[in-house]
mmCIF file of C-alpha atoms and ligand atoms in Angstrom:
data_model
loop_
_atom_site.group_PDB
_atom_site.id
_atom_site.type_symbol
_atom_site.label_atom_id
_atom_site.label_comp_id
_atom_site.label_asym_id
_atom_site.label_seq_id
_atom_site.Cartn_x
_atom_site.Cartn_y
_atom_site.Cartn_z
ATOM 1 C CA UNK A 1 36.074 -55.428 5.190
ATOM 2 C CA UNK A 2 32.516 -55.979 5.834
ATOM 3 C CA UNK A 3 30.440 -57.344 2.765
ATOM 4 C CA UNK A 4 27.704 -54.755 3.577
ATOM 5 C CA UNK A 5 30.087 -51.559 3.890
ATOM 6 C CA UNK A 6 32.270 -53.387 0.740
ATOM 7 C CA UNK A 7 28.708 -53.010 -1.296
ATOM 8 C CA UNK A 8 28.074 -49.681 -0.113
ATOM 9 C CA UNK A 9 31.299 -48.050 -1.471
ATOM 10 C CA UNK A 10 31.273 -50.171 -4.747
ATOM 11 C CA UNK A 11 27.651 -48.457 -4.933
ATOM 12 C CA UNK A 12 29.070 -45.205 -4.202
ATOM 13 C CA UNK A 13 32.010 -45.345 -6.473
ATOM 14 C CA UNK A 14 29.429 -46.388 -9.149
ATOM 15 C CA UNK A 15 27.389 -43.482 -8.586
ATOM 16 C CA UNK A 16 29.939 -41.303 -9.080
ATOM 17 C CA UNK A 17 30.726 -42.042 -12.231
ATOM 18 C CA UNK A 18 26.615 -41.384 -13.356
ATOM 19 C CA UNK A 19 26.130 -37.989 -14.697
ATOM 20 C CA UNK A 20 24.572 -36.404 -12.060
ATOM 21 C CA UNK A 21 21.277 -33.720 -11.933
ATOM 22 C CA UNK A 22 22.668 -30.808 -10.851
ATOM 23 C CA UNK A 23 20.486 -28.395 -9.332
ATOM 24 C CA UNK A 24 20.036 -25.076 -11.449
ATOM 25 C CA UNK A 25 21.073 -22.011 -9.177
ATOM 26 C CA UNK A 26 22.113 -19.651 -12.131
ATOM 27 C CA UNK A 27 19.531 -17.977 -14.082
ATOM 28 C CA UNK A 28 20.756 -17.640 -18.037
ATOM 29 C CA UNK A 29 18.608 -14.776 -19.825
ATOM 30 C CA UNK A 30 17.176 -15.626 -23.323
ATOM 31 C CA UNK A 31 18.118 -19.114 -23.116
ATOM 32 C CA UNK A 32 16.098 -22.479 -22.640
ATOM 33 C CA UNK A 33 14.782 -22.930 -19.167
ATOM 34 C CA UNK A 34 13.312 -26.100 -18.217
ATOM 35 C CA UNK A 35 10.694 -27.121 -15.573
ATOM 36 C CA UNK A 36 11.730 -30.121 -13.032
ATOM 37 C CA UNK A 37 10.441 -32.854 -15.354
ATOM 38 C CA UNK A 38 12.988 -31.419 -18.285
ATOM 39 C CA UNK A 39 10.658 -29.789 -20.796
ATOM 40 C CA UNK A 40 11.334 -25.915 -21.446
ATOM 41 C CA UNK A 41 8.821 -23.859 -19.273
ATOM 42 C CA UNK A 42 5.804 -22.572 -20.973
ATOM 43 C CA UNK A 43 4.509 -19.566 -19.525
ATOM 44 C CA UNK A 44 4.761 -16.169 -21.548
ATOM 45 C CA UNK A 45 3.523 -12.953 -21.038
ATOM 46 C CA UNK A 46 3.054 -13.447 -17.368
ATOM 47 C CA UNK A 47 3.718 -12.602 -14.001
ATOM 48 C CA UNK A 48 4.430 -14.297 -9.727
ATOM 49 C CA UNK A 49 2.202 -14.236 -7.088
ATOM 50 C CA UNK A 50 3.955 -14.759 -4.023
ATOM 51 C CA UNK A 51 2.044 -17.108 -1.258
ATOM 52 C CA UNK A 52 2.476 -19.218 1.895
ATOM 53 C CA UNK A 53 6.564 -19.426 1.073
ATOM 54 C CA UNK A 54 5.708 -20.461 -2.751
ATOM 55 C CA UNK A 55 6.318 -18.009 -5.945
ATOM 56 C CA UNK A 56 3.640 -19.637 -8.795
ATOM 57 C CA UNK A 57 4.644 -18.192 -11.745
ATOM 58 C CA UNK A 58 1.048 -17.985 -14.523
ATOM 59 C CA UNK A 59 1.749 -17.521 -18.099
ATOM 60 C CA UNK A 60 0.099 -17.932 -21.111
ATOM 61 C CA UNK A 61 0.535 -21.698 -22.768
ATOM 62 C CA UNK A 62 1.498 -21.354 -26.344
ATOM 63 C CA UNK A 63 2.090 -24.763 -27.774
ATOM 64 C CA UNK A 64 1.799 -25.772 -31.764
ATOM 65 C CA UNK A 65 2.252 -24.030 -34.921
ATOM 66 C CA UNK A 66 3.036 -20.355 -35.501
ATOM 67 C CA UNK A 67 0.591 -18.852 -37.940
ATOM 68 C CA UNK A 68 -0.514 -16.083 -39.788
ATOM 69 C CA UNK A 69 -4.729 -15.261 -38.694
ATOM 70 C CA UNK A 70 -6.566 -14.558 -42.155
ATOM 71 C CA UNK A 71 -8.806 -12.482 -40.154
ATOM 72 C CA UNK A 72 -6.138 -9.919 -38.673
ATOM 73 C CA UNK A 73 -6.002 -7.950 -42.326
ATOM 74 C CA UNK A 74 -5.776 -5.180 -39.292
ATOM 75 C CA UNK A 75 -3.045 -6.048 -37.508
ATOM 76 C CA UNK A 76 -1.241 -8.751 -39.417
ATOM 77 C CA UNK A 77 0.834 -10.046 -36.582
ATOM 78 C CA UNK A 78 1.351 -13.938 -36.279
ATOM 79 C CA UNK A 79 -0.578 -16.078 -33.664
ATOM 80 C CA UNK A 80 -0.408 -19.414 -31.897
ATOM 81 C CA UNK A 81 -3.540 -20.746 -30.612
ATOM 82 C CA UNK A 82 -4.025 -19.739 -27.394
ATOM 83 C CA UNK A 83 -3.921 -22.832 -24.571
ATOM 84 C CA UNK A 84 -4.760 -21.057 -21.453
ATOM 85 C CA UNK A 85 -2.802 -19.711 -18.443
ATOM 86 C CA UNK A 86 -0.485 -22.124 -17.431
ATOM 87 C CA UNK A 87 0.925 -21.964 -13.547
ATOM 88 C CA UNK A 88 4.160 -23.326 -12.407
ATOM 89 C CA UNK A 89 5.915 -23.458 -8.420
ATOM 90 C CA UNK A 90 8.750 -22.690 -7.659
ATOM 91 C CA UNK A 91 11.093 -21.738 -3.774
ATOM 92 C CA UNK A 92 13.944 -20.443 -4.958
ATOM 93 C CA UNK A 93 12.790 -18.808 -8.232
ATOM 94 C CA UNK A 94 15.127 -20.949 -10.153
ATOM 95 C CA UNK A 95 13.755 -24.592 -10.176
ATOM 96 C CA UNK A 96 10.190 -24.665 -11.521
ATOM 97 C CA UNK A 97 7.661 -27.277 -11.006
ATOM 98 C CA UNK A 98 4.691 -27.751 -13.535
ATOM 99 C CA UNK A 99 1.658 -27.185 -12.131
ATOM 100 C CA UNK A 100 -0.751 -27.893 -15.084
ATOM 101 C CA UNK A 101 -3.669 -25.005 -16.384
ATOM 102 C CA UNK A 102 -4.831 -22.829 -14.052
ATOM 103 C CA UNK A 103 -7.354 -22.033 -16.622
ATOM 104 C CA UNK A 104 -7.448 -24.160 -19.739
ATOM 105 C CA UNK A 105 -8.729 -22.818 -23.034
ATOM 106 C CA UNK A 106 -12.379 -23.671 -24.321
ATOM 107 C CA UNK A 107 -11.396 -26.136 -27.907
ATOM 108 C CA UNK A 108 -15.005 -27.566 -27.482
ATOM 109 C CA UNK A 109 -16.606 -23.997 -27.849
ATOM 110 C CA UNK A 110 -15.627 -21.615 -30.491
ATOM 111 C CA UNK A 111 -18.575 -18.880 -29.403
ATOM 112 C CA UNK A 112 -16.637 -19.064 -26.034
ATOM 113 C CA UNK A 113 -13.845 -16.222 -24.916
ATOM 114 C CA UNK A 114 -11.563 -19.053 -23.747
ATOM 115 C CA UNK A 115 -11.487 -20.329 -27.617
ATOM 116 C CA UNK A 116 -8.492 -21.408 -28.565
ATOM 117 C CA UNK A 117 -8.747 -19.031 -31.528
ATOM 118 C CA UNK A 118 -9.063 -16.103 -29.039
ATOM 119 C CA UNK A 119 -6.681 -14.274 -27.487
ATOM 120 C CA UNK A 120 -5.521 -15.137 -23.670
ATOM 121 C CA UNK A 121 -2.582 -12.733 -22.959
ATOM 122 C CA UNK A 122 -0.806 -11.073 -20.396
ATOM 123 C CA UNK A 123 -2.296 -13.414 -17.011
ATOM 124 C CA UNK A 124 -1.850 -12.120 -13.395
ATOM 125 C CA UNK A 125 -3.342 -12.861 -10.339
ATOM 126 C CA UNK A 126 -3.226 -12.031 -6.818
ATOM 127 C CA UNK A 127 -4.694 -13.478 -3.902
ATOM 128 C CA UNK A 128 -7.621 -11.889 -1.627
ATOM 129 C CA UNK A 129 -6.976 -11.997 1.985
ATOM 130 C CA UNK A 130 -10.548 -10.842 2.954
ATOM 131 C CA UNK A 131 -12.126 -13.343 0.230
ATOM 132 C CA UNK A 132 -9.723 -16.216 0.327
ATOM 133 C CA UNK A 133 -9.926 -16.074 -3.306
ATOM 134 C CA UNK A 134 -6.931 -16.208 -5.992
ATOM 135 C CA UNK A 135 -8.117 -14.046 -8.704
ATOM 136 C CA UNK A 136 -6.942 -13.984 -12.279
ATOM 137 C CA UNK A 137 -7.461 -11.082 -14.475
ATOM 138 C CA UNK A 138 -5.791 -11.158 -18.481
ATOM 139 C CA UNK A 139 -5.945 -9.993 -22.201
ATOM 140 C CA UNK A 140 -9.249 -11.381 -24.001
ATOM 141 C CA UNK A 141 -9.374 -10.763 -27.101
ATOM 142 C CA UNK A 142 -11.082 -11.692 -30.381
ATOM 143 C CA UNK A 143 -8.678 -13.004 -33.105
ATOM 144 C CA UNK A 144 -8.000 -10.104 -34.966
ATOM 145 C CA UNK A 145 -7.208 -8.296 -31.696
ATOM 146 C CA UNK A 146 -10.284 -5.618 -31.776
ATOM 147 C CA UNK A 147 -12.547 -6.549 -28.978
ATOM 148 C CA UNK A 148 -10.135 -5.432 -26.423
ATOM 149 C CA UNK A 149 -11.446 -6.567 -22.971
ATOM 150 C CA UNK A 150 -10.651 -8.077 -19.695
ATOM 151 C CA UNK A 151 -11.221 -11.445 -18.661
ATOM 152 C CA UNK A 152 -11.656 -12.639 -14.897
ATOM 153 C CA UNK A 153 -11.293 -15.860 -13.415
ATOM 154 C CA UNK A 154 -11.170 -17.357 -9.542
ATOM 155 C CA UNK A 155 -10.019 -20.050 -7.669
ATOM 156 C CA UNK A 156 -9.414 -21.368 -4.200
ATOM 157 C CA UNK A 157 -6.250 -22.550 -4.349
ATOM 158 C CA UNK A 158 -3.312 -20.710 -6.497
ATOM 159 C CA UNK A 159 -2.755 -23.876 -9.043
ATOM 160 C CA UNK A 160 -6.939 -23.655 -9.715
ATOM 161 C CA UNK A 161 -8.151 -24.827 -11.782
ATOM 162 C CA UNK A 162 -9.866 -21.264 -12.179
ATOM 163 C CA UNK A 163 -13.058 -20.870 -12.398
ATOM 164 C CA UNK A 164 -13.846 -18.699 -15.371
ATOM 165 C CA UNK A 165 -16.432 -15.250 -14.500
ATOM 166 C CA UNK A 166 -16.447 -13.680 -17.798
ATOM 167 C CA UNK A 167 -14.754 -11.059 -19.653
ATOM 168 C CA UNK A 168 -15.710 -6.809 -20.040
ATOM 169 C CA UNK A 169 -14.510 -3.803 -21.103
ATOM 170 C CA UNK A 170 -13.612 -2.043 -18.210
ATOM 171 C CA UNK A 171 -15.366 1.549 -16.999
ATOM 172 C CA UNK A 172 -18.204 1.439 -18.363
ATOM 173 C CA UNK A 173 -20.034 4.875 -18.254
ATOM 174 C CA UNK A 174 -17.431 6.126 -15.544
ATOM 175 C CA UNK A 175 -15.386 9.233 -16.077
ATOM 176 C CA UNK A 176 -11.942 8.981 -15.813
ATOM 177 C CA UNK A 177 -10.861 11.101 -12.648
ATOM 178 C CA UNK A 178 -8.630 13.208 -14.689
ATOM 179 C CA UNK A 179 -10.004 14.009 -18.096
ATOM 180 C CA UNK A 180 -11.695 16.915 -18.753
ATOM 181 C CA UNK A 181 -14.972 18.183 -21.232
ATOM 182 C CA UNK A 182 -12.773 18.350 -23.947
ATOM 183 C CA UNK A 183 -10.857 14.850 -23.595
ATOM 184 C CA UNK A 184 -14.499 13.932 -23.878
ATOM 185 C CA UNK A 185 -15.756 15.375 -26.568
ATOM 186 C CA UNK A 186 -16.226 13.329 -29.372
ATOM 187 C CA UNK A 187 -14.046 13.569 -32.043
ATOM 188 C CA UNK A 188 -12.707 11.459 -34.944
ATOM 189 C CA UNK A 189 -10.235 9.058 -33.117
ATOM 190 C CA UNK A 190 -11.199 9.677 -29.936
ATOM 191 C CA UNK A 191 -11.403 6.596 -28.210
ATOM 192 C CA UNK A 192 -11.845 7.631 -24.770
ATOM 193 C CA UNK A 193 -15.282 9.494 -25.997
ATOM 194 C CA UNK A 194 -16.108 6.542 -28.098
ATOM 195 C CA UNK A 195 -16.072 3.589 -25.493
ATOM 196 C CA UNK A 196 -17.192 5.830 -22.536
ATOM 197 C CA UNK A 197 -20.500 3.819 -22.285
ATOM 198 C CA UNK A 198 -19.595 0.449 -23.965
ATOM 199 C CA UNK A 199 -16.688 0.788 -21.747
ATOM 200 C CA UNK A 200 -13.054 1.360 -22.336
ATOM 201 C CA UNK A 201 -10.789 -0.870 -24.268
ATOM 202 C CA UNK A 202 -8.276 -2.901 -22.764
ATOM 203 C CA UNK A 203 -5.460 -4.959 -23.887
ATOM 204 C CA UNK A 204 -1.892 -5.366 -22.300
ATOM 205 C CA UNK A 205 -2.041 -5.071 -18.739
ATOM 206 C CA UNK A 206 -1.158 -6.028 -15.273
ATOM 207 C CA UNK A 207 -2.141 -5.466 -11.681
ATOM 208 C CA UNK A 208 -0.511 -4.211 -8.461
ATOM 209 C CA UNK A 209 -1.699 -4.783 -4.980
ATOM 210 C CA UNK A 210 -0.968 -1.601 -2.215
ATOM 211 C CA UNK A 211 0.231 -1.861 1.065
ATOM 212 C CA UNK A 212 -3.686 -1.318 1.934
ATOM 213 C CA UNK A 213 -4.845 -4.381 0.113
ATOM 214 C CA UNK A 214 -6.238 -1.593 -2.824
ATOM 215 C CA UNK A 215 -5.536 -3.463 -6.336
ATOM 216 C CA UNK A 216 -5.142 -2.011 -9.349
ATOM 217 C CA UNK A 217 -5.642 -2.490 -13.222
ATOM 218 C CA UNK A 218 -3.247 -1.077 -15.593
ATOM 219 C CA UNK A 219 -3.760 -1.469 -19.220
ATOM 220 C CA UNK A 220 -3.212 -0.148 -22.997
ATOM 221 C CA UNK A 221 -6.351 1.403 -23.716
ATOM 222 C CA UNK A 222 -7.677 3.895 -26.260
ATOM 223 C CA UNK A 223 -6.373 2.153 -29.050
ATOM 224 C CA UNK A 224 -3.334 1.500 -27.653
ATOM 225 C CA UNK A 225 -2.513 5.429 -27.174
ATOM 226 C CA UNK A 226 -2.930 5.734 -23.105
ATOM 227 C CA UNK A 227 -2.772 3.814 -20.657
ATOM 228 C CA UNK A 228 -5.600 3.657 -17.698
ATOM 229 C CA UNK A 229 -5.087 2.840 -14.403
ATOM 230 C CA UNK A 230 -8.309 1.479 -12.551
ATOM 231 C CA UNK A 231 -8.749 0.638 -8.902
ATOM 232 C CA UNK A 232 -10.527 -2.856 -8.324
ATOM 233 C CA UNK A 233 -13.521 -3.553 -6.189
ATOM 234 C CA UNK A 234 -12.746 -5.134 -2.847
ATOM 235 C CA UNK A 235 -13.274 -8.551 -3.989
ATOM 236 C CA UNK A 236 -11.070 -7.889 -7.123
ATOM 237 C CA UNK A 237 -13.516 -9.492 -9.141
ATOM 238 C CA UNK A 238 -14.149 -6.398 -11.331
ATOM 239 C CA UNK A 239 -13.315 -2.422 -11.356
ATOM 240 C CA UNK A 240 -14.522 -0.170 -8.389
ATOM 241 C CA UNK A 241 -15.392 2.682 -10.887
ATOM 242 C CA UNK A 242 -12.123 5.146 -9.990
ATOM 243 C CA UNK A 243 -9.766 5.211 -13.065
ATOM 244 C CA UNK A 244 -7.451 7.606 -14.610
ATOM 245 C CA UNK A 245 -5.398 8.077 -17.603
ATOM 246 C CA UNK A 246 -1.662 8.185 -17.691
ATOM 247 C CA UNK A 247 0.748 8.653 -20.281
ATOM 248 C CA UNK A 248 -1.374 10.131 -22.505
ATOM 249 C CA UNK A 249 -0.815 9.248 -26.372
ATOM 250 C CA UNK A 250 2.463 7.826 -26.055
ATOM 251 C CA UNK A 251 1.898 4.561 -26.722
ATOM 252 C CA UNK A 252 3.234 2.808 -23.665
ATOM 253 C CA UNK A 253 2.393 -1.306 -23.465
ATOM 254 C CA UNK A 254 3.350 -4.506 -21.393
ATOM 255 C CA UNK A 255 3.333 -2.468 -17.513
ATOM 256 C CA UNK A 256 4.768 -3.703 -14.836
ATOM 257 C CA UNK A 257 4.436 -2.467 -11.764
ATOM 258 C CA UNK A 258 5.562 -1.856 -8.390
ATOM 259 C CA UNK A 259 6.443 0.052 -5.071
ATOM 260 C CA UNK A 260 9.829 1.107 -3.559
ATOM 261 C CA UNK A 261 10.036 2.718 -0.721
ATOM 262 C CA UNK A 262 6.515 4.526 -0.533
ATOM 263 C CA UNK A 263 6.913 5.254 -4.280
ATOM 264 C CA UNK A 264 5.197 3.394 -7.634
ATOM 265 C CA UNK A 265 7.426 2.401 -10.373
ATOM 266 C CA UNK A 266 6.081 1.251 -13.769
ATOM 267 C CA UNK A 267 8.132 -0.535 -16.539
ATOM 268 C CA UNK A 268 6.646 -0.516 -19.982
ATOM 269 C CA UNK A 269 7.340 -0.958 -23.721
ATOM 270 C CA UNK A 270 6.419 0.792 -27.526
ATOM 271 C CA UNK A 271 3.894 -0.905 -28.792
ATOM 272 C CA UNK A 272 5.760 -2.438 -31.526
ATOM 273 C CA UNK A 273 4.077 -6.283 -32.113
ATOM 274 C CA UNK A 274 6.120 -9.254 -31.234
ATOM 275 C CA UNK A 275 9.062 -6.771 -32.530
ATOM 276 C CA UNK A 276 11.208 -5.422 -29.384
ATOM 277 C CA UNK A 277 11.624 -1.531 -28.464
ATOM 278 C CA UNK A 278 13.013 0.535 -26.296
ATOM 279 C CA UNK A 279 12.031 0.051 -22.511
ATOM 280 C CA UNK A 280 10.180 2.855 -20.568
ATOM 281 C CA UNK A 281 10.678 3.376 -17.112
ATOM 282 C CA UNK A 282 8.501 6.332 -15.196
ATOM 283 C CA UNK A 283 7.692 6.874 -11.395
ATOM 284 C CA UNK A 284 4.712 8.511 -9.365
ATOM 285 C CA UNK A 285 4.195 9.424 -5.680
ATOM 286 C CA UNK A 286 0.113 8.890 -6.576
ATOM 287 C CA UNK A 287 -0.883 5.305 -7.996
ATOM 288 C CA UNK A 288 -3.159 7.641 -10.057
ATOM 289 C CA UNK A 289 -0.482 10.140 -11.448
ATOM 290 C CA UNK A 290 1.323 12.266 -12.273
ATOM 291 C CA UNK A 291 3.172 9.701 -13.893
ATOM 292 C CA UNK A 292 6.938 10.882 -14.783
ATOM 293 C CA UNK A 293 8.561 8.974 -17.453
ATOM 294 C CA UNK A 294 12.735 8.493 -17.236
ATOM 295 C CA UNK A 295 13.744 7.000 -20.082
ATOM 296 C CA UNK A 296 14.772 3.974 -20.954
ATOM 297 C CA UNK A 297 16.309 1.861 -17.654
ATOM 298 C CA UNK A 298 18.382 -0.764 -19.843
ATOM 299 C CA UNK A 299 21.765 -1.056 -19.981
ATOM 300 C CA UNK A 300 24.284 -2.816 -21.626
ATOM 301 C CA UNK A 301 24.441 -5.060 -24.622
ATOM 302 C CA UNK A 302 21.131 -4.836 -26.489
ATOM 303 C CA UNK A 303 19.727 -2.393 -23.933
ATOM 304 C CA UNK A 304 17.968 0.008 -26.504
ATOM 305 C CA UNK A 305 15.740 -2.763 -27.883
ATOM 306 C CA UNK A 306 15.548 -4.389 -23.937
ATOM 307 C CA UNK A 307 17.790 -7.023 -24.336
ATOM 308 C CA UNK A 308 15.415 -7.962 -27.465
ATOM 309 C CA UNK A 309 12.483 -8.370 -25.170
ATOM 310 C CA UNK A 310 9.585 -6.587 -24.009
ATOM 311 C CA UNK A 311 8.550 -6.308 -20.417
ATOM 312 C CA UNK A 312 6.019 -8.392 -18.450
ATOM 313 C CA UNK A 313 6.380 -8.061 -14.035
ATOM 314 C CA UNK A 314 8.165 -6.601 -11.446
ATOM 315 C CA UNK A 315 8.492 -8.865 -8.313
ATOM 316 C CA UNK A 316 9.600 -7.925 -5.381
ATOM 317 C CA UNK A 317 11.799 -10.824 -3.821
ATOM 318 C CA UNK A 318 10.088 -12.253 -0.702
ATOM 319 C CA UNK A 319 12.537 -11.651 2.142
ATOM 320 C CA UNK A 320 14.646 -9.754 0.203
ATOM 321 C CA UNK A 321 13.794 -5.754 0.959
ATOM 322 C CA UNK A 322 15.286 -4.225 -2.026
ATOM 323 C CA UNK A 323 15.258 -6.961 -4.433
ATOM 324 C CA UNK A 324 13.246 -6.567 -7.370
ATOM 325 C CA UNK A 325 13.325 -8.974 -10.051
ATOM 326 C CA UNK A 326 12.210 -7.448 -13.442
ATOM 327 C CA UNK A 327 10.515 -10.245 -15.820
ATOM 328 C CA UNK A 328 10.838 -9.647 -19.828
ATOM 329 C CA UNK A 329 9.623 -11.800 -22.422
ATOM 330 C CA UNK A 330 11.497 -12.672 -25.439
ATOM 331 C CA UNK A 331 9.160 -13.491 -28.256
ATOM 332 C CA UNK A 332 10.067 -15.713 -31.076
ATOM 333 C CA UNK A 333 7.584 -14.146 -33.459
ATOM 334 C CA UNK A 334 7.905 -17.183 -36.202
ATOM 335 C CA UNK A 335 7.780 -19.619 -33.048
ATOM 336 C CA UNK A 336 5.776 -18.438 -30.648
ATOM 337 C CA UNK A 337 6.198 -21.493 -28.445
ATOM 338 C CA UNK A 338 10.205 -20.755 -28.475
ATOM 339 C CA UNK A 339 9.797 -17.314 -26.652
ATOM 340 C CA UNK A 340 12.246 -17.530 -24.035
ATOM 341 C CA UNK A 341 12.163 -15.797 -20.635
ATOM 342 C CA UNK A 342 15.135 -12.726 -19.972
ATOM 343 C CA UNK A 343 14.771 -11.333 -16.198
ATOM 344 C CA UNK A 344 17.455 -9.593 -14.289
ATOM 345 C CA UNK A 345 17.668 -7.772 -10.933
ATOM 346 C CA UNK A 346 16.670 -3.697 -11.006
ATOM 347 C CA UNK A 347 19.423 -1.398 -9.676
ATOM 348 C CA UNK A 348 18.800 1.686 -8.166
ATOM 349 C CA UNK A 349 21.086 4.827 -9.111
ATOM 350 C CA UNK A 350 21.682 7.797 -6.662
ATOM 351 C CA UNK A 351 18.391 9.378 -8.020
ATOM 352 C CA UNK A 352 16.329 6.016 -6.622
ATOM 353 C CA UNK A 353 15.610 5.411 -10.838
ATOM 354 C CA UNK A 354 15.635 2.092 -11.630
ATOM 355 C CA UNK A 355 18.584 0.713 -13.845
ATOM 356 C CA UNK A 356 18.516 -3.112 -15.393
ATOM 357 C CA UNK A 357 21.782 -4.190 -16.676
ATOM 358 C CA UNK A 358 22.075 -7.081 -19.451
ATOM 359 C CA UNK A 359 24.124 -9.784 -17.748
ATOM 360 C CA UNK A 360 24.125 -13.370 -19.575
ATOM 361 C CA UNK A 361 24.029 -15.198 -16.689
ATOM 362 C CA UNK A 362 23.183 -14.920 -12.346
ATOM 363 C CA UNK A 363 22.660 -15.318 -9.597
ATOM 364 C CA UNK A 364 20.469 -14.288 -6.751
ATOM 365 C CA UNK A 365 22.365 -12.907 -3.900
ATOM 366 C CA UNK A 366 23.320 -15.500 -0.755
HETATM 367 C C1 DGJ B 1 2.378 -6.772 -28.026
HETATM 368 C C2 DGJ B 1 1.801 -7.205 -26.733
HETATM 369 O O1 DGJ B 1 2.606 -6.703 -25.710
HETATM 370 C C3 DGJ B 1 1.745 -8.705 -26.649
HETATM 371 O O2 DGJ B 1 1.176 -9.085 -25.432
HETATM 372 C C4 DGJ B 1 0.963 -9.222 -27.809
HETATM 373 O O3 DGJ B 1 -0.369 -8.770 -27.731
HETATM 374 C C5 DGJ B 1 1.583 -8.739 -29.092
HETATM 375 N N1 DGJ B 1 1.637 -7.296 -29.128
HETATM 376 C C6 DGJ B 1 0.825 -9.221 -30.294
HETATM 377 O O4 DGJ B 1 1.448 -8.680 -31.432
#
């Protein structure tokens, strides 16, 4: 034999006796899921923007201690500091590449929204054809969770780093297209009437882009109570001044949105703290409502407290015409850094209503 061909097959043989890499193809809900250099993926609360044959998937970074805030007598939730949005790339949806910060937090500056200290939840962005922009939009927050406003932040490339704008409570002085004198009369515990000059307070939300280009804000406002759904301004960079209210004082957190076949679907939780709850599914033929709620669309083990996890993005799968992939997070409220990822494909049942069974482990579809 050869000495060269000898070599190569003594190589060969040696090889296979290495453990080998093998490429993930099976996604395992609620269990550790590391990015391509090994380390578990950090990137909670989030959501996928879709671009030029490339999912990035932007989170929030939690890394370090879990803690209980002396200044959140109010809420009394724990807290990790906050690390910025965090963006990772992946082709298949399964193997994830770390792509750094998109938009670090501030440690240098404790006046500054990006503080550490603050709150950076719930990051999505979407990308701007007519601007070229990539546009970020999340939960700021003081620490004790009452200042309740949005922050904005742009880039010109998807992995950023974002530049930061600054942060507002949406609607300011503007009417919500559906409430009447007497939703705006002020009252004890109206929050609607309260805010309708400062502007209107905003925690969990996400956004949705139409078939149109039109994107929208959804998030927990009024305390919590109602959600608000708020067209943005062409450039996305802030809101266009048409909002209205949906599910009116029932408490519906964590949306995620989006549109089958000419209809809008919206996934949501109770608001309940890191603690899971029962999953709320509703649907509309109007972005701005009537919203109709259907229950709960879990199933299977775990399904009345979602599968232990609370709900974060819908994403449609590129290619893929009725493939929705619906994103939960589970939070490890002792070890907020240890909140693992559960997402599962949607169903639809004879009445087009979504349906997300609990399945330990998948794959997508050849
Ligand atoms: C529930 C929200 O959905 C989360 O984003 C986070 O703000 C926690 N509450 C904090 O308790």
């Amino acid at each position: 034999m050869p000495r060269l061909l000898a070599c190569v097959l003594f190589l060969a043989g040696v090889a296979s006796l290495l453990p080998t890499a093998r490429a993930v193809t099976a996604l395992a809900p609620g269990e550790v899921w590391r990015d391509t250099d090994g380390r578990p993926i950090n990137a909670h609360g989030g959501g996928i923007l879709f671009h030029e044959g490339v999912y990035y998937w932007y989170g929030e970074f939690k890394e370090g201690r879990t803690y209980l805030p002396k200044v959140n007598k109010a809420w009394g939730g724990t807290r990790v500091l906050a690390g910025g949005v965090s963006v990772y790339s992946s082709r298949d949806l399964v193997t994830w590449k770390n792509e750094g910060l998109a938009l670090p937090s501030v440690p240098e500056n404790p006046d500054h929204d990006l503080a550490p200290e603050n709150v950076i939840e719930r990051p999505k962005v979407i990308y701007n054809a007519r601007t070229k922009k990539f546009v970020l939009w999340f939960h700021q927050d003081s620490p004790n969770y009452q200042a309740a406003r949005s922050g904005v932040a742009v880039s010109d490339t998807p992995v950023g780093p974002f530049k930061y704008v600054g942060s507002f409570r949406p609607n300011a002085g503007v009417r919500p297209l559906n409430a009447t004198d007497a939703d705006l009369a002020a009252a004890p515990g109206n929050f609607l009437a309260r805010d309708l000059e400062g502007g209107q307070m905003a925690r969990d939300m996400t956004l949705f882009v139409d078939d149109d280009g039109t994107a929208y804000q959804f998030y927990a406002s009024e305390s919590n109570q109602t959600m608000h759904v708020s067209q943005l301004s062409e450039d996305y960079l802030r809101p266009a001044g048409k909002y209205a209210r949906i599910f009116v004082g029932r408490s519906i957190e964590a949306p995620a949105v989006f549109k089958r076949n000419g209809r809008y679907y919206l996934i949501g939780s109770g608001c309940t703290g890191w603690d899971p709850n029962p999953a709320h599914a509703a649907v509309a033929d109007s972005i701005f409502g009537p919203w109709r709620e259907i229950g709960n669309p879990c199933r299977g083990e775990g399904a009345e407290i979602t599968f232990g996890a609370q709900s974060t993005f819908v994403l449609p799968v590129a290619g893929r015409p009725d493939l929705f992939l619906a994103m939960f997070d589970r939070w490890n409220k002792w070890n907020l850094e240890d909140s693992r990822y559960v997402w599962l494909p949607i169903e639809f049942d004879a009445a087009q209503n979504p349906i997300i069974r609990w399945q330990p482990r998948w794959s997508f579809p050849e």
